[in-house]
Amino acid sequence: MTDQERQERDLAEKQFQERHGECHEGRWGISGSAVLHCFGCCPTPPMGPKQAEKIAKILFSSRPEDRKKELDVWKLTLTCDHVKETTQHRSHSYYSLGIARCPVCEADRGVVSSERIGPLCDNDVAREPGTPGPVERERLAAELTSVEAKLKRQQKTAAATQSRIDEIRAQLAAGADDGDRT
């Protein structure tokens, strides 16, 4: 730096301290300028068209179909006892929001419980919420086996009950016949 540049920098630093002596938010500056600004009260300059184009490329580089592959479907039970399905990024091990919009009540409700159903996409094909994914199909298959076994037990109990009813009716009928003969 030349003496002139040092004097300009010192003057800019002095002016900064006068304007922002109480600001302790950090500083930012523009390349090639000795003027500094603070993060707390000085807005950053607007971005130029080239910067906006670079940022747009980053933000929109992946297609919506690619982003859907990273989502899981969650079944939420709300405080109104209605159930809602929603999606959330796969990196979450639990549903991270405490409230959700109820599609029936059309009001924000608290989330009482949440259950991860599975990936939104099966084999890279997006599925509609409400249709089971592989994790949900596996859970449903296990539940179906359990419910079928319960039904068989109930049918066996019902058959035994029906048999007992038939026996009692037969005894009553035999007793009625004996009563008619006397």
mmCIF file of C-alpha atoms in Angstrom:
data_model
loop_
_atom_site.group_PDB
_atom_site.id
_atom_site.type_symbol
_atom_site.label_atom_id
_atom_site.label_comp_id
_atom_site.label_asym_id
_atom_site.label_seq_id
_atom_site.Cartn_x
_atom_site.Cartn_y
_atom_site.Cartn_z
ATOM 1 C CA MET A 1 0.000 0.000 0.000
ATOM 2 C CA THR A 2 1.103 3.490 -0.692
ATOM 3 C CA ASP A 3 0.961 6.178 1.992
ATOM 4 C CA GLN A 4 -2.066 7.675 0.237
ATOM 5 C CA GLU A 5 -3.909 4.285 0.261
ATOM 6 C CA ARG A 6 -3.053 3.756 3.941
ATOM 7 C CA GLN A 7 -4.425 7.199 4.830
ATOM 8 C CA GLU A 8 -7.644 6.473 2.897
ATOM 9 C CA ARG A 9 -8.005 3.115 4.655
ATOM 10 C CA ASP A 10 -7.406 4.689 8.092
ATOM 11 C CA LEU A 11 -9.938 7.426 7.324
ATOM 12 C CA ALA A 12 -12.513 4.825 6.209
ATOM 13 C CA GLU A 13 -11.838 2.799 9.406
ATOM 14 C CA LYS A 14 -12.313 5.924 11.527
ATOM 15 C CA GLN A 15 -15.591 6.728 9.759
ATOM 16 C CA PHE A 16 -16.731 3.120 10.226
ATOM 17 C CA GLN A 17 -15.982 3.263 13.963
ATOM 18 C CA GLU A 18 -17.909 6.548 14.255
ATOM 19 C CA ARG A 19 -20.982 5.069 12.525
ATOM 20 C CA HIS A 20 -20.794 1.535 13.876
ATOM 21 C CA GLY A 21 -18.800 1.698 17.105
ATOM 22 C CA GLU A 22 -21.518 -0.194 18.993
ATOM 23 C CA CYS A 23 -22.083 -2.788 16.286
ATOM 24 C CA HIS A 24 -20.324 -6.053 17.019
ATOM 25 C CA GLU A 25 -21.973 -8.150 14.294
ATOM 26 C CA GLY A 26 -18.932 -8.531 12.094
ATOM 27 C CA ARG A 27 -17.946 -6.719 8.929
ATOM 28 C CA TRP A 28 -18.250 -7.126 5.233
ATOM 29 C CA GLY A 29 -16.725 -5.227 2.361
ATOM 30 C CA ILE A 30 -16.556 -5.118 -1.386
ATOM 31 C CA SER A 31 -13.430 -6.271 -3.125
ATOM 32 C CA GLY A 32 -11.224 -3.341 -4.046
ATOM 33 C CA SER A 33 -12.927 -0.919 -1.622
ATOM 34 C CA ALA A 34 -11.570 0.210 1.735
ATOM 35 C CA VAL A 35 -15.089 0.933 3.017
ATOM 36 C CA LEU A 36 -16.398 -1.660 5.513
ATOM 37 C CA HIS A 37 -19.964 -2.323 6.583
ATOM 38 C CA CYS A 38 -21.407 -4.256 9.506
ATOM 39 C CA PHE A 39 -23.660 -7.308 9.215
ATOM 40 C CA GLY A 40 -26.088 -5.927 11.784
ATOM 41 C CA CYS A 41 -27.349 -2.720 10.225
ATOM 42 C CA CYS A 42 -25.891 -2.379 6.731
ATOM 43 C CA PRO A 43 -27.660 -4.274 3.979
ATOM 44 C CA THR A 44 -25.553 -6.100 1.461
ATOM 45 C CA PRO A 45 -25.625 -4.729 -2.061
ATOM 46 C CA PRO A 46 -28.075 -6.351 -4.457
ATOM 47 C CA MET A 47 -26.697 -9.179 -6.534
ATOM 48 C CA GLY A 48 -25.978 -8.721 -10.183
ATOM 49 C CA PRO A 49 -27.523 -10.694 -13.040
ATOM 50 C CA LYS A 50 -24.538 -13.053 -13.294
ATOM 51 C CA GLN A 51 -24.748 -13.885 -9.582
ATOM 52 C CA ALA A 52 -28.504 -14.451 -9.851
ATOM 53 C CA GLU A 53 -27.945 -16.790 -12.815
ATOM 54 C CA LYS A 54 -25.326 -18.812 -10.899
ATOM 55 C CA ILE A 55 -27.604 -19.132 -7.877
ATOM 56 C CA ALA A 56 -30.554 -20.146 -10.054
ATOM 57 C CA LYS A 57 -28.444 -22.909 -11.619
ATOM 58 C CA ILE A 58 -27.593 -24.225 -8.152
ATOM 59 C CA LEU A 59 -31.146 -24.043 -6.851
ATOM 60 C CA PHE A 60 -32.823 -25.515 -9.906
ATOM 61 C CA SER A 61 -30.154 -27.979 -10.986
ATOM 62 C CA SER A 62 -32.126 -30.992 -9.784
ATOM 63 C CA ARG A 63 -35.514 -31.878 -11.201
ATOM 64 C CA PRO A 64 -38.604 -32.221 -8.955
ATOM 65 C CA GLU A 65 -38.612 -35.966 -9.727
ATOM 66 C CA ASP A 66 -35.100 -36.236 -8.252
ATOM 67 C CA ARG A 67 -36.141 -34.411 -5.095
ATOM 68 C CA LYS A 68 -39.163 -36.714 -4.662
ATOM 69 C CA LYS A 69 -36.772 -39.676 -4.391
ATOM 70 C CA GLU A 70 -35.456 -38.164 -1.145
ATOM 71 C CA LEU A 71 -38.876 -37.923 0.543
ATOM 72 C CA ASP A 72 -40.613 -40.265 2.965
ATOM 73 C CA VAL A 73 -44.364 -40.402 3.561
ATOM 74 C CA TRP A 74 -45.536 -39.941 7.166
ATOM 75 C CA LYS A 75 -48.979 -40.728 8.584
ATOM 76 C CA LEU A 76 -49.954 -38.151 11.207
ATOM 77 C CA THR A 77 -52.697 -38.465 13.801
ATOM 78 C CA LEU A 78 -53.891 -34.993 14.743
ATOM 79 C CA THR A 79 -55.514 -33.697 17.953
ATOM 80 C CA CYS A 80 -58.877 -33.715 16.154
ATOM 81 C CA ASP A 81 -58.426 -37.512 15.631
ATOM 82 C CA HIS A 82 -58.201 -37.072 11.865
ATOM 83 C CA VAL A 83 -55.327 -38.716 9.995
ATOM 84 C CA LYS A 84 -53.227 -36.949 7.403
ATOM 85 C CA GLU A 85 -50.405 -38.119 5.163
ATOM 86 C CA THR A 86 -47.534 -35.771 4.439
ATOM 87 C CA THR A 87 -43.963 -35.937 3.186
ATOM 88 C CA GLN A 88 -40.675 -35.037 4.796
ATOM 89 C CA HIS A 89 -37.034 -35.429 3.799
ATOM 90 C CA ARG A 90 -35.619 -38.889 4.418
ATOM 91 C CA SER A 91 -32.874 -37.531 6.699
ATOM 92 C CA HIS A 92 -35.395 -37.090 9.541
ATOM 93 C CA SER A 93 -35.811 -40.003 11.955
ATOM 94 C CA TYR A 94 -39.011 -38.505 13.410
ATOM 95 C CA TYR A 95 -41.683 -36.106 12.168
ATOM 96 C CA SER A 96 -40.219 -32.727 13.007
ATOM 97 C CA LEU A 97 -43.244 -30.414 13.131
ATOM 98 C CA GLY A 98 -45.637 -30.161 16.084
ATOM 99 C CA ILE A 99 -48.627 -28.943 14.085
ATOM 100 C CA ALA A 100 -50.174 -29.740 10.718
ATOM 101 C CA ARG A 101 -53.087 -28.474 8.688
ATOM 102 C CA CYS A 102 -56.044 -30.859 9.018
ATOM 103 C CA PRO A 103 -57.579 -31.539 5.587
ATOM 104 C CA VAL A 104 -60.990 -32.265 7.155
ATOM 105 C CA CYS A 105 -61.255 -29.479 9.757
ATOM 106 C CA GLU A 106 -59.258 -27.071 7.581
ATOM 107 C CA ALA A 107 -57.491 -25.804 10.701
ATOM 108 C CA ASP A 108 -54.017 -26.141 12.197
ATOM 109 C CA ARG A 109 -53.975 -29.018 14.686
ATOM 110 C CA GLY A 110 -51.358 -30.547 16.952
ATOM 111 C CA VAL A 111 -49.648 -33.764 15.894
ATOM 112 C CA VAL A 112 -50.442 -36.488 18.459
ATOM 113 C CA SER A 113 -48.493 -39.265 16.767
ATOM 114 C CA SER A 114 -46.555 -39.834 13.584
ATOM 115 C CA GLU A 115 -45.626 -43.007 11.749
ATOM 116 C CA ARG A 116 -43.113 -43.292 8.935
ATOM 117 C CA ILE A 117 -44.861 -45.103 6.081
ATOM 118 C CA GLY A 118 -41.897 -45.301 3.707
ATOM 119 C CA PRO A 119 -40.376 -43.734 0.609
ATOM 120 C CA LEU A 120 -42.523 -41.542 -1.599
ATOM 121 C CA CYS A 121 -40.939 -43.235 -4.632
ATOM 122 C CA ASP A 122 -40.875 -46.967 -5.333
ATOM 123 C CA ASN A 123 -38.144 -48.030 -7.745
ATOM 124 C CA ASP A 124 -37.606 -44.416 -8.795
ATOM 125 C CA VAL A 125 -41.313 -43.978 -9.597
ATOM 126 C CA ALA A 126 -43.189 -41.422 -7.509
ATOM 127 C CA ARG A 127 -46.343 -42.714 -5.880
ATOM 128 C CA GLU A 128 -49.386 -40.788 -4.803
ATOM 129 C CA PRO A 129 -49.810 -40.200 -1.042
ATOM 130 C CA GLY A 130 -52.292 -42.737 0.270
ATOM 131 C CA THR A 131 -50.880 -45.593 -1.806
ATOM 132 C CA PRO A 132 -48.527 -47.873 0.144
ATOM 133 C CA GLY A 133 -44.781 -47.860 -0.420
ATOM 134 C CA PRO A 134 -42.520 -50.863 0.248
ATOM 135 C CA VAL A 135 -42.210 -50.233 3.988
ATOM 136 C CA GLU A 136 -45.973 -49.758 4.325
ATOM 137 C CA ARG A 137 -46.686 -52.872 2.210
ATOM 138 C CA GLU A 138 -44.428 -54.911 4.494
ATOM 139 C CA ARG A 139 -46.202 -53.559 7.570
ATOM 140 C CA LEU A 140 -49.603 -54.203 5.981
ATOM 141 C CA ALA A 141 -48.622 -57.788 5.069
ATOM 142 C CA ALA A 142 -47.626 -58.469 8.694
ATOM 143 C CA GLU A 143 -50.846 -56.879 9.935
ATOM 144 C CA LEU A 144 -52.883 -58.950 7.442
ATOM 145 C CA THR A 145 -51.304 -62.180 8.720
ATOM 146 C CA SER A 146 -52.077 -61.187 12.301
ATOM 147 C CA VAL A 147 -55.679 -60.193 11.530
ATOM 148 C CA GLU A 148 -56.302 -63.389 9.535
ATOM 149 C CA ALA A 149 -55.059 -65.481 12.487
ATOM 150 C CA LYS A 150 -57.342 -63.514 14.810
ATOM 151 C CA LEU A 151 -60.295 -64.131 12.461
ATOM 152 C CA LYS A 152 -59.622 -67.888 12.443
ATOM 153 C CA ARG A 153 -59.587 -67.916 16.258
ATOM 154 C CA GLN A 154 -62.832 -65.961 16.344
ATOM 155 C CA GLN A 155 -64.445 -68.256 13.755
ATOM 156 C CA LYS A 156 -63.408 -71.292 15.814
ATOM 157 C CA THR A 157 -64.880 -69.684 18.948
ATOM 158 C CA ALA A 158 -68.061 -68.766 17.030
ATOM 159 C CA ALA A 159 -68.389 -72.353 15.736
ATOM 160 C CA ALA A 160 -67.993 -73.713 19.285
ATOM 161 C CA THR A 161 -70.589 -71.203 20.514
ATOM 162 C CA GLN A 162 -72.994 -72.198 17.716
ATOM 163 C CA SER A 163 -72.487 -75.872 18.599
ATOM 164 C CA ARG A 164 -73.305 -75.114 22.236
ATOM 165 C CA ILE A 165 -76.442 -73.201 21.169
ATOM 166 C CA ASP A 166 -77.533 -76.192 19.068
ATOM 167 C CA GLU A 167 -76.983 -78.540 22.068
ATOM 168 C CA ILE A 168 -79.052 -76.329 24.365
ATOM 169 C CA ARG A 169 -81.848 -76.078 21.769
ATOM 170 C CA ALA A 170 -81.796 -79.870 21.407
ATOM 171 C CA GLN A 171 -82.025 -80.319 25.162
ATOM 172 C CA LEU A 172 -84.871 -77.824 25.346
ATOM 173 C CA ALA A 173 -86.655 -79.552 22.484
ATOM 174 C CA ALA A 174 -86.176 -82.966 24.164
ATOM 175 C CA GLY A 175 -87.492 -81.552 27.451
ATOM 176 C CA ALA A 176 -90.535 -80.092 25.664
ATOM 177 C CA ASP A 177 -91.262 -83.454 24.043
ATOM 178 C CA ASP A 178 -91.022 -85.223 27.421
ATOM 179 C CA GLY A 179 -93.359 -82.676 28.928
ATOM 180 C CA ASP A 180 -95.954 -83.274 26.199
ATOM 181 C CA ARG A 181 -96.043 -87.055 26.902
ATOM 182 C CA THR A 182 -96.887 -86.736 30.542
#
